[in-house]
Tab-separated table of C-alpha atoms in Angstrom:
chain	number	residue	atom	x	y	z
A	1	UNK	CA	135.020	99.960	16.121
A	2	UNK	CA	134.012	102.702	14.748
A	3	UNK	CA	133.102	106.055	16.497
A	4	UNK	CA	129.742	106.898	17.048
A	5	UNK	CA	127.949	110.178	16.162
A	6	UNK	CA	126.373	112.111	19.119
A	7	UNK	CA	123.023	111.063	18.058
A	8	UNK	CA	124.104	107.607	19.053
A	9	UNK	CA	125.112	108.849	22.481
A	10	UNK	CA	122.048	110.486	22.900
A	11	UNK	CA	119.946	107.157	21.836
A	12	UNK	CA	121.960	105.744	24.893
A	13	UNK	CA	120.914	107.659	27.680
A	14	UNK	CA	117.487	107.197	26.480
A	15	UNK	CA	117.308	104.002	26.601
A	16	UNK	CA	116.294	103.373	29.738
A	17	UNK	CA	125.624	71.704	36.899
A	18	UNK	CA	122.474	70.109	37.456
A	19	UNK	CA	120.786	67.672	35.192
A	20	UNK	CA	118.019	68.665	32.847
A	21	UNK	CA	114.766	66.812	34.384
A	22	UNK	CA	112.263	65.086	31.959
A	23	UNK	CA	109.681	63.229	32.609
A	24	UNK	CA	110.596	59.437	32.626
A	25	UNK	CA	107.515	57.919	33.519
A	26	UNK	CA	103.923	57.960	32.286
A	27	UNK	CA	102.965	56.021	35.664
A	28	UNK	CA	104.644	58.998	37.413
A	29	UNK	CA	103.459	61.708	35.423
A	30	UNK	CA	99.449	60.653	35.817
A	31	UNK	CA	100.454	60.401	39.510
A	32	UNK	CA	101.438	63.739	39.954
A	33	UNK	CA	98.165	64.774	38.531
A	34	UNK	CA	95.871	63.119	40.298
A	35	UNK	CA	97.751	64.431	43.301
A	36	UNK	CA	97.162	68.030	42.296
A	37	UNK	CA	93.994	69.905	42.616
A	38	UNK	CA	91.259	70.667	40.019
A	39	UNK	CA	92.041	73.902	38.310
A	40	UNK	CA	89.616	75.688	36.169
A	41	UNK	CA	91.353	77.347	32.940
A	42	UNK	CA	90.342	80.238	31.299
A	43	UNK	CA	90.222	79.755	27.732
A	44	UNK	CA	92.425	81.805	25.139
A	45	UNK	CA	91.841	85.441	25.209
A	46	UNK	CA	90.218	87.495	22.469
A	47	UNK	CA	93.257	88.381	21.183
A	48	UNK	CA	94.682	85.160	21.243
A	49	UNK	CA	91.524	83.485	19.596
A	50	UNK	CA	92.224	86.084	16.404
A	51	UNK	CA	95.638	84.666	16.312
A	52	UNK	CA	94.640	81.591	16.056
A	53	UNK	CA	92.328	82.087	13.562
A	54	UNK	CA	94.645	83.984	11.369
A	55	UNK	CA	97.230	80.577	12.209
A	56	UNK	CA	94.974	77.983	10.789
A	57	UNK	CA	93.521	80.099	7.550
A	58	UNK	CA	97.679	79.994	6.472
A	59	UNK	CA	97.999	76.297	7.306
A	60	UNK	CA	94.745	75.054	5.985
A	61	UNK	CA	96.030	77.434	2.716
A	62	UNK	CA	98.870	74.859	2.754
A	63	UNK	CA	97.284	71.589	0.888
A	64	UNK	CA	100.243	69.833	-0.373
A	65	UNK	CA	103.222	69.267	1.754
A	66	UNK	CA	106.387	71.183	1.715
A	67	UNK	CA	108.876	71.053	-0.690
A	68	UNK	CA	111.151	67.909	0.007
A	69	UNK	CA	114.485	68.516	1.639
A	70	UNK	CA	117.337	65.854	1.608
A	71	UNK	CA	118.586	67.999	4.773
A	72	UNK	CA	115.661	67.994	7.340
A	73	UNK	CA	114.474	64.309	5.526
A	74	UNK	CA	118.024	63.229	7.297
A	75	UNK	CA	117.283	64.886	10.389
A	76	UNK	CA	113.864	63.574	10.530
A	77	UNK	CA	115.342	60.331	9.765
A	78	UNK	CA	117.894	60.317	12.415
A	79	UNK	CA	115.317	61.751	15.073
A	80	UNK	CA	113.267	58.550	14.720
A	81	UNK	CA	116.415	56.168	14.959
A	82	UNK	CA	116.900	57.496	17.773
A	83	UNK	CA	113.650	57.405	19.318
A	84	UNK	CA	113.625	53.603	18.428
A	85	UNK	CA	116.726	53.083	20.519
A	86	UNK	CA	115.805	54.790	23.357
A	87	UNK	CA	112.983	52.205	23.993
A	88	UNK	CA	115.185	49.412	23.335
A	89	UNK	CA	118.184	50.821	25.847
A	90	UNK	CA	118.676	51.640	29.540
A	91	UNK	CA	118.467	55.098	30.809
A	92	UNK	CA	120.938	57.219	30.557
A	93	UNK	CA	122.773	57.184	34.585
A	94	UNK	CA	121.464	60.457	36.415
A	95	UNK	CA	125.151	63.125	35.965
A	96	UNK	CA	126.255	65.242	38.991
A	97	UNK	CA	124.648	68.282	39.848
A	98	UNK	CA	128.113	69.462	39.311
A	99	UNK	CA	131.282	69.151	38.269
A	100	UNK	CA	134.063	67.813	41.273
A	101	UNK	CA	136.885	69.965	40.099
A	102	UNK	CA	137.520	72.761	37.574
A	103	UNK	CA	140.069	70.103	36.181
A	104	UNK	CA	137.325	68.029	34.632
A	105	UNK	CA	134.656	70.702	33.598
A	106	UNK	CA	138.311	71.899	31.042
A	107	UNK	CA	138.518	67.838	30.436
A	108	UNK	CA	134.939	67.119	29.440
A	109	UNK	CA	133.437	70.234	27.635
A	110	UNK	CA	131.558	67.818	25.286
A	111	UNK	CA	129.356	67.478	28.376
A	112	UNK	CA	128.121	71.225	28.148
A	113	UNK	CA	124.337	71.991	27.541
A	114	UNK	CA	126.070	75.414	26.694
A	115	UNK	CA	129.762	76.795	26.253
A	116	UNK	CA	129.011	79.650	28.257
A	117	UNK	CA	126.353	83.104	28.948
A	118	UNK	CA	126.595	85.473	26.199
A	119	UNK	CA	125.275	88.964	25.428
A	120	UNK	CA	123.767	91.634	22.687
A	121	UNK	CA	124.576	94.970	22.941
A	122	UNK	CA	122.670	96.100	19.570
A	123	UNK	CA	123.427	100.337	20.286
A	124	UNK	CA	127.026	99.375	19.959
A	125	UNK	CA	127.023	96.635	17.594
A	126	UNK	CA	126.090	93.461	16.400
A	127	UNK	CA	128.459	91.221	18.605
A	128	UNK	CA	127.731	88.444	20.972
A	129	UNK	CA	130.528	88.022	23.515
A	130	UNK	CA	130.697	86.719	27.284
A	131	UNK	CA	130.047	89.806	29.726
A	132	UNK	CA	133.180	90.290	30.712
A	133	UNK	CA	134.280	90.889	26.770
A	134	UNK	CA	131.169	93.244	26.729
A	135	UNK	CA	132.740	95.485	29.612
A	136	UNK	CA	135.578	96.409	27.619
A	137	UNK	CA	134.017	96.964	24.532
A	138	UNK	CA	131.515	99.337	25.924
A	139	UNK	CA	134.736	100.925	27.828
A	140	UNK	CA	136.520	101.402	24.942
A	141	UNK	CA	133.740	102.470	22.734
A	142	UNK	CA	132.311	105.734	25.454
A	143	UNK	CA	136.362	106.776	25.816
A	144	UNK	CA	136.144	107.272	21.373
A	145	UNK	CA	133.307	109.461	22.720
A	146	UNK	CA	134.634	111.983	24.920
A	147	UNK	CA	136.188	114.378	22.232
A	148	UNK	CA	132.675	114.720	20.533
A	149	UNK	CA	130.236	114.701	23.825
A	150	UNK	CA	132.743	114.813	27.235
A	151	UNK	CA	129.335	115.695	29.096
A	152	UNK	CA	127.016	113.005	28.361
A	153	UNK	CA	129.412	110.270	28.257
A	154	UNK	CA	131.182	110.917	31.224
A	155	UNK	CA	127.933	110.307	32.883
A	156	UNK	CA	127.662	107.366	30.746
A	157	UNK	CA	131.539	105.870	31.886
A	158	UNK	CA	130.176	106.792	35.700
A	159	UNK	CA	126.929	104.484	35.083
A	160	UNK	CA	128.636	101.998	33.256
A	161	UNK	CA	132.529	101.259	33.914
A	162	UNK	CA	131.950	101.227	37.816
A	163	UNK	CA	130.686	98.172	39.522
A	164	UNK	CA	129.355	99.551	43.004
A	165	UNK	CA	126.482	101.087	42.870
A	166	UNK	CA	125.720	102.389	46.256
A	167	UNK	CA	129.294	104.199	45.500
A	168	UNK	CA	128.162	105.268	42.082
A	169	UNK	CA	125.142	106.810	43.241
A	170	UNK	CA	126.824	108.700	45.968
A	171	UNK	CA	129.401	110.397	43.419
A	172	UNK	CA	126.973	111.630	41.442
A	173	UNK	CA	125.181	113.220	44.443
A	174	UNK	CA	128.447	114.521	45.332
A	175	UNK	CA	129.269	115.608	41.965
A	176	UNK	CA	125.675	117.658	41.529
A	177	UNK	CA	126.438	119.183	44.691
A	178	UNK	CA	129.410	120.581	43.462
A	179	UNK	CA	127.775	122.147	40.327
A	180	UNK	CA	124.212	123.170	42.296
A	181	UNK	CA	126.812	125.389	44.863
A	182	UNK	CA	128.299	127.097	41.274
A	183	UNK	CA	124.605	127.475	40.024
A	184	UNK	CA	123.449	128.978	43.686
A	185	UNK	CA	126.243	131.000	44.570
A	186	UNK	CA	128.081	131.794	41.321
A	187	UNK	CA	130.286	135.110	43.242
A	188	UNK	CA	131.590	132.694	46.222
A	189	UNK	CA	135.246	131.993	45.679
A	190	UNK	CA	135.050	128.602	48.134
A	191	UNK	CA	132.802	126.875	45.592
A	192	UNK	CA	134.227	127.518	42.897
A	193	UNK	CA	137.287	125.515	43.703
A	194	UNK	CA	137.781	121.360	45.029
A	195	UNK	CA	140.615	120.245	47.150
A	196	UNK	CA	141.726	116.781	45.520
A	197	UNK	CA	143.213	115.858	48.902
A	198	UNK	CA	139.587	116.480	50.495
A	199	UNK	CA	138.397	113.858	52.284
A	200	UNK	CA	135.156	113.580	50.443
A	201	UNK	CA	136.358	114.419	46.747
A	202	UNK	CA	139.196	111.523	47.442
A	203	UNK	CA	136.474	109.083	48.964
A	204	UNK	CA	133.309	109.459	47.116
A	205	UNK	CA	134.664	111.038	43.682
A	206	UNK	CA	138.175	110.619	42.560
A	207	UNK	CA	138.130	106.658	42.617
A	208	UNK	CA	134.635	106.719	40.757
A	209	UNK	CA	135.606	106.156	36.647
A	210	UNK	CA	134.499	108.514	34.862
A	211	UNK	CA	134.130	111.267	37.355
A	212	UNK	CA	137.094	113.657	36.361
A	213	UNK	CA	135.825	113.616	32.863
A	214	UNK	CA	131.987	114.870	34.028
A	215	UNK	CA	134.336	117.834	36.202
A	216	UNK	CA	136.374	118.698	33.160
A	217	UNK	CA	133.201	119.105	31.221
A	218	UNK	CA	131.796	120.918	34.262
A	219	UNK	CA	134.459	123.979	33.741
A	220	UNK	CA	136.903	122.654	35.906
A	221	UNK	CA	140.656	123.057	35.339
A	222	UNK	CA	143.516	120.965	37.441
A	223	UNK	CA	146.115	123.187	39.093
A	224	UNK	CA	148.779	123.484	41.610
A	225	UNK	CA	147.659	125.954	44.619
A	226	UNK	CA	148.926	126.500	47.969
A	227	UNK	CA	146.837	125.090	50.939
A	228	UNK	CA	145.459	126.482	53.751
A	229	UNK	CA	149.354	126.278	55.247
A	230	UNK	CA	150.567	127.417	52.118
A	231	UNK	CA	151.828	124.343	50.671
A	232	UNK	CA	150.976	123.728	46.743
A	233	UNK	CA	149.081	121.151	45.975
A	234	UNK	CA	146.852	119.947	43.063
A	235	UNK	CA	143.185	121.647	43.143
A	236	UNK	CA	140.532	121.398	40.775
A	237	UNK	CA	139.371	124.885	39.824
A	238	UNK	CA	136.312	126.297	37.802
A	239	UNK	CA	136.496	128.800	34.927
A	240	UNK	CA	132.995	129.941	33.499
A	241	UNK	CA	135.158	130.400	30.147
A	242	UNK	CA	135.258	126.752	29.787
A	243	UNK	CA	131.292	126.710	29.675
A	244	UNK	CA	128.960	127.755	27.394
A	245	UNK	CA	126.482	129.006	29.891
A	246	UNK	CA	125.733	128.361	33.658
A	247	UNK	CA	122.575	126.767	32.112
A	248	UNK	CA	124.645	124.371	30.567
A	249	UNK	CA	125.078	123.142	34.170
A	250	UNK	CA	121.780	122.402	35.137
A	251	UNK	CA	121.254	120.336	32.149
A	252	UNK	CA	124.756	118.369	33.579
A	253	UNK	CA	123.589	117.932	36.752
A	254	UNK	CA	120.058	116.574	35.069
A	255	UNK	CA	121.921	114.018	32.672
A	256	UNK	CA	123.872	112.885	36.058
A	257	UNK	CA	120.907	112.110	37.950
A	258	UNK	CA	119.138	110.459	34.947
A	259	UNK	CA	121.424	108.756	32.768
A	260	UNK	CA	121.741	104.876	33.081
A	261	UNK	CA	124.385	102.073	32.273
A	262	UNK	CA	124.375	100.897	29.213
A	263	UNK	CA	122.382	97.774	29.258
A	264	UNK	CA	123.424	94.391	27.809
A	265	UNK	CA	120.880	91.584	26.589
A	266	UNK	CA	120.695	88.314	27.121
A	267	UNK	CA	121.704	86.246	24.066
A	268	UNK	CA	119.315	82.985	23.767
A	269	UNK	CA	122.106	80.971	22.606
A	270	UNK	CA	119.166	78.931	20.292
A	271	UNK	CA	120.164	75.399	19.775
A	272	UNK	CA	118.319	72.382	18.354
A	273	UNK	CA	119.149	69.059	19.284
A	274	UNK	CA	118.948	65.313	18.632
A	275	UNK	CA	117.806	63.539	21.600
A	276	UNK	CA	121.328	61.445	21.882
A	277	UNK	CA	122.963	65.129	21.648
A	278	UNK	CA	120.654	66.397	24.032
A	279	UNK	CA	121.067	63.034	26.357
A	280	UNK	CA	125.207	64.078	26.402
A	281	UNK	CA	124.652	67.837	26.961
A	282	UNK	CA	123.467	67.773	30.475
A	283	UNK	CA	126.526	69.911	32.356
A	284	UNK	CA	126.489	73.752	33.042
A	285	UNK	CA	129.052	75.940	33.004
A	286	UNK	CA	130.494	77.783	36.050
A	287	UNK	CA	129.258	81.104	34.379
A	288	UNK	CA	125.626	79.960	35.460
A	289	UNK	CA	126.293	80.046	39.027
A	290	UNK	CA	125.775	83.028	41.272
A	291	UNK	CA	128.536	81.213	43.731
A	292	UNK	CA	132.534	81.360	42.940
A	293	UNK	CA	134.274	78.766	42.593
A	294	UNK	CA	135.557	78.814	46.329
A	295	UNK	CA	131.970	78.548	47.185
A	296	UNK	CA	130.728	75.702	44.785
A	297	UNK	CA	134.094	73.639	46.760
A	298	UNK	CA	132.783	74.671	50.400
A	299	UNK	CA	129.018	74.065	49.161
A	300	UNK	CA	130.430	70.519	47.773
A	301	UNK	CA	132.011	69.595	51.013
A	302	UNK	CA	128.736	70.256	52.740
A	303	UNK	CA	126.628	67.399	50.343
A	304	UNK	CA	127.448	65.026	53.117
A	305	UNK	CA	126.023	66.520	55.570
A	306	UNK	CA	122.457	67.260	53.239
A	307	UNK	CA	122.430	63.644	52.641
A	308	UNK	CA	122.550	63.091	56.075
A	309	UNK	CA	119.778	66.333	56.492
A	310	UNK	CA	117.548	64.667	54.169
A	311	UNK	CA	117.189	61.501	56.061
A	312	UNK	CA	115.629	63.772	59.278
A	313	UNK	CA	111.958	64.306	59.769
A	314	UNK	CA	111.382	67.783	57.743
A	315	UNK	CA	108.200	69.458	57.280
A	316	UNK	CA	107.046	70.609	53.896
A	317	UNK	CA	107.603	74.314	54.315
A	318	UNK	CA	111.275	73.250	55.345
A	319	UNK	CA	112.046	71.683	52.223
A	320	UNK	CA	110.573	74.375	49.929
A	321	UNK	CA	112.750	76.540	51.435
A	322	UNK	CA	115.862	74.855	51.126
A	323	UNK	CA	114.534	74.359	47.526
A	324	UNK	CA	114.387	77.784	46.718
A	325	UNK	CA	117.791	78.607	48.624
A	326	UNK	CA	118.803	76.033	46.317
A	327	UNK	CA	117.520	77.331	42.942
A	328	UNK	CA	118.950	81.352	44.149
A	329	UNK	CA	122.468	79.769	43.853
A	330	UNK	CA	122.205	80.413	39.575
A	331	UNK	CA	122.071	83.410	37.724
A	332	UNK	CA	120.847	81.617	34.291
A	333	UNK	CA	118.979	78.666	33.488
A	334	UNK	CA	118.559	75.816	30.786
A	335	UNK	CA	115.340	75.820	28.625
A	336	UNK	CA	114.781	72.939	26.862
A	337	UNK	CA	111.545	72.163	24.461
A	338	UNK	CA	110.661	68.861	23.271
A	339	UNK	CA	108.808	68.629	20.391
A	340	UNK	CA	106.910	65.437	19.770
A	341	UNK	CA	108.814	64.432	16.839
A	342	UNK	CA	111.321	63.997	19.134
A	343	UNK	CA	113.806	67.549	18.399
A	344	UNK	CA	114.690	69.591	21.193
A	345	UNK	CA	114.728	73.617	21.060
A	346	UNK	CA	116.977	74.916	23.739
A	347	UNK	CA	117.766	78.362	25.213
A	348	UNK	CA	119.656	80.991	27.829
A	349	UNK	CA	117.215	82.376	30.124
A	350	UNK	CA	117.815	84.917	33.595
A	351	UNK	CA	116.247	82.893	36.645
A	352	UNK	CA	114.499	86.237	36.888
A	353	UNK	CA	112.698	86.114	33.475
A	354	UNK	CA	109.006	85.185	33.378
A	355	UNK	CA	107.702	82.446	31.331
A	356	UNK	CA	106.134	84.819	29.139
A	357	UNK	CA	109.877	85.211	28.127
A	358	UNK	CA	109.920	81.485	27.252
A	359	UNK	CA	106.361	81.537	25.169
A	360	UNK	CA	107.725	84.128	22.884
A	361	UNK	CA	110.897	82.079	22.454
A	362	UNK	CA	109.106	79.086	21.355
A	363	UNK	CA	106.475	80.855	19.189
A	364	UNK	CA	109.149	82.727	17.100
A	365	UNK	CA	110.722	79.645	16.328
A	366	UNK	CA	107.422	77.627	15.313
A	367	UNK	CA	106.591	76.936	11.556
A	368	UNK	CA	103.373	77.664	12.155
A	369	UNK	CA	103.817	80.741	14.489
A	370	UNK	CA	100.521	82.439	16.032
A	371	UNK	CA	98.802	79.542	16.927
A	372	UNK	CA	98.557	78.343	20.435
A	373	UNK	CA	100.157	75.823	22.550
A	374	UNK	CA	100.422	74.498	26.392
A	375	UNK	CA	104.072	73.497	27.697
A	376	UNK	CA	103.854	70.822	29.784
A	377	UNK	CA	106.993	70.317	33.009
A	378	UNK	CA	108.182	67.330	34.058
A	379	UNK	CA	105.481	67.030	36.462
A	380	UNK	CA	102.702	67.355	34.727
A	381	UNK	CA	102.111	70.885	34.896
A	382	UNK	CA	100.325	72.771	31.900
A	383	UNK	CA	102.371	76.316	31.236
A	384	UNK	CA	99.680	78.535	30.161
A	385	UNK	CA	100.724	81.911	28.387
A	386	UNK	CA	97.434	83.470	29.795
A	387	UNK	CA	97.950	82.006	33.268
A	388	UNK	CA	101.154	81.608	34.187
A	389	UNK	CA	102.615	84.295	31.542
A	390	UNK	CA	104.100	86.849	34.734
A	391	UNK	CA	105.282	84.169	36.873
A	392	UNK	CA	108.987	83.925	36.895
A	393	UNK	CA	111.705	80.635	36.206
A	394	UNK	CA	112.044	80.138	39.938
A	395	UNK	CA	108.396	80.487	40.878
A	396	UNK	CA	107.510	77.893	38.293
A	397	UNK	CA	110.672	75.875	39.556
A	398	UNK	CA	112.394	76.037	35.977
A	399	UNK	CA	115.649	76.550	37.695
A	400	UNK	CA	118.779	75.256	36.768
A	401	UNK	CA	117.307	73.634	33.840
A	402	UNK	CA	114.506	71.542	32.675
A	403	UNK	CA	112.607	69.922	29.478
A	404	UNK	CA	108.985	71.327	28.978
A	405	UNK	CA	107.045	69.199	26.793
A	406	UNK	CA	105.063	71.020	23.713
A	407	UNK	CA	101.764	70.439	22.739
A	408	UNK	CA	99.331	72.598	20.736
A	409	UNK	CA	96.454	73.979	22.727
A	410	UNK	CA	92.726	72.003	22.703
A	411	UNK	CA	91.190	74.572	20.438
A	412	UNK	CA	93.593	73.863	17.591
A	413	UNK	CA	94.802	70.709	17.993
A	414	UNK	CA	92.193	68.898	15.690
A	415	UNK	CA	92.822	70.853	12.949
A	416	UNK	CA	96.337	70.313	12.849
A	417	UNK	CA	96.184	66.611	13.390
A	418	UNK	CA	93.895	67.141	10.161
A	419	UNK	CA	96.526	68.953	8.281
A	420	UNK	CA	99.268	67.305	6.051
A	421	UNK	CA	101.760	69.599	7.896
A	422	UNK	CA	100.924	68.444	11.529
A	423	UNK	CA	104.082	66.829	11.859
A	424	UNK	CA	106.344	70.308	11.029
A	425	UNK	CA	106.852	72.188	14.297
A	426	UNK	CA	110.298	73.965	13.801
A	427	UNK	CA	111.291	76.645	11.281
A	428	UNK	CA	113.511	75.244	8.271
A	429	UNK	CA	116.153	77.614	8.725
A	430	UNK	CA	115.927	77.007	12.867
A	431	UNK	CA	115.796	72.735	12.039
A	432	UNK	CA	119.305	73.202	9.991
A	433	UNK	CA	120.582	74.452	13.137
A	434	UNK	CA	121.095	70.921	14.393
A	435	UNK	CA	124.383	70.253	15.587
A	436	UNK	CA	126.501	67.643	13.425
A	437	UNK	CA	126.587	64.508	15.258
């Protein structure tokens, strides 16, 4: 890795398993909507409609179909194969929520809709690792730091290689304390030194990572005084020498109280699948839970007793909420898009992410990007970007996983049926993507 300049540092503190449910059943589907209200949609915005417009002038430009290509002709091929057989066979049996022991999830990995949650860290470099991986890179990479900004990235260690953040916030409280007393009374003797074996500077600031560095930067100097009973022990002691200015301190104690981890982002993971691959892919991995494994075992001995639960009179409110208790237990969720030519599009999302999240992961990956298009759940819910854009994964009920269903919106979709290329939904280069069977 290699070292950063200070410029870098400075960009930084600027900066500021279930199964995947389809719909089965047309019978069920047109069920569910004649169950559910009338709802009025607004049309597409202004903006919207000039993206659309823009859309179809590039696709009507397109007269002749694409180049041929042996590769997607095969995939295309294979797709519709499939499709065939999936009329002809039974269903696929319903999996397990999740997996019984951690001894099969290692024996059966085939059965992953993803190997794991994975992360971008883009200020540091171009790398997508597990979180865990993540931490020690980003350790390792402020520690290169410290010779060429000990001030800044000590603040940046504090923020980001400690994990408690009540305790985080409280060292650097106690921290700016210590450097507003210097600033305020710069002649008294008391403040310019720190017992180590104080109970505060032990508690709230020693065990904090990071924090010695930000007090070395500060001015301070470790050495062996005697006490109060005049025994020696270790003190922290402040030398204006070591400082360019006192001013220098104030602009410390600012970068304390505004400087923030170092923030990771959620890799999408992309993958496009056949429907047999996407059939076998149905498990999640234990890194999508919120629970520990200790808990998924007690919460697994308790499925008895929610069978038995479910079979009691319950009132609607009381099973929404032991939905939603339900859906808190993950951290991530499953995305899955099927495309009517039968390819699925699947990504990584937080639970916490809004849909918005997922129309912008759908319309980067589109041939025909810009134009718009409805998303439709398993139970017959429309997802409209102008509608339902701020609502999150677990409002919309998204959570573990799920299969939306695309379609393009009213106001384009004659056109395109009209167009040679109606039947191209994917990006080439995201279509090659597919895994090998």
């Amino acid at each position: 890795m290699k070292p950063a300049t200070s410029a870098t540092i400075e960009q930084l503190k600027e900066r500021p398993g279930h199964k995947l449910t389809e719909s089965t059943s047309n019978q069920s589907s047109s069920s569910s909507k004649k169950e559910a209200p009338t709802v009025k949609r607004s049309g597409l915005s202004e903006e919207s409609k000039v993206a659309a417009e823009a859309a179809l002038a590039r696709l009507q430009q397109r007269r002749e179909n694409p180049s041929f290509n042996t590769s997607l002709a095969a995939i295309k091929a294979q797709v519709r194969k499939e499709l065939e057989n999936e009329k002809t066979v039974q269903p696929i049996p319903a999996i397990s929520e999740r997996k019984k022991s951690t001894d099969q999830e290692i024996d059966v990995p085939k059965n992953y809709a993803a190997s794991g949650v994975y992360f971008k860290c883009p200020l540091i470099s171009n790398d997508i690792l597990p979180r865990d991986e993540w931490k020690l890179n980003i350790k390792s990479f402020l520690y290169e730091q410290l010779e060429e900004e000990r001030g800044l990235t000590a603040c940046l260690i504090i923020q980001s290689c400690n994990n408690n953040r009540e305790k985080i916030d409280t060292c650097v409280e106690t921290l700016c304390k210590y450097l507003e007393n210097i600033i305020t009374y710069p002649e008294e003797e008391k403040y310019q030194k720190i017992r180590m074996s104080n109970r505060a500077f032990s508690e709230r600031v020693q065990p904090i990572e990071g924090a010695m560095e930000l007090l070395l930067a500060a001015g301070f100097t470790q050495q062996m005084l005697p006490n109060p009973e005049g025994v020696e022990e270790p003190y922290l002691v402040f030398n204006k020498d070591n400082v360019p200015s006192i001013e220098s301190l104030t602009s410390l104690i600012e970068a304390l109280r505004t400087a923030e981890p170092i923030q990771l982002e959620l890799d999408r993971n992309l993958q496009v699948l056949l429907p047999s691959q996407a059939a076998s892919k149905m498990a999640l991995p234990a890194s999508f839970y919120a629970l520990s494994s200790e808990e998924l075992k007690r919460e697994q001995q308790l499925r008895a007793e929610a069978i038995e639960k479910s079979q009691m009179l319950r009132t609607k409110a009381m099973r929404e909420k032991d939905e939603m208790r339900e859906m808190r237990k993950y951290k991530f969720a499953i995305i899955r898009i099927r495309f009517p030519d039968g390819i699925l599009l699947q990504g990584t999302f937080s639970v916490y992410e809004r849909y918005s999240e997922i129309h912008e992961f759908v319309q980067e990956n589109l041939e025909h990007s810009g134009l718009p298009f409805i998303l439709n759940t398993p139970t017959g819910h429309k997802l409209v970007h102008e509608e339902d854009g701020n609502k999150t994964l677990i409002d919309l009920r998204l959570v573990p996983a799920t299969v939306l269903t695309f379609a393009w919106h009213p106001s384009v979709a004659e056109e395109i049926n009209n167009s040679p290329n109606k039947d191209v939904y994917l990006k080439p280069e995201v279509m090659v993507l597919v895994q090998e069977i």
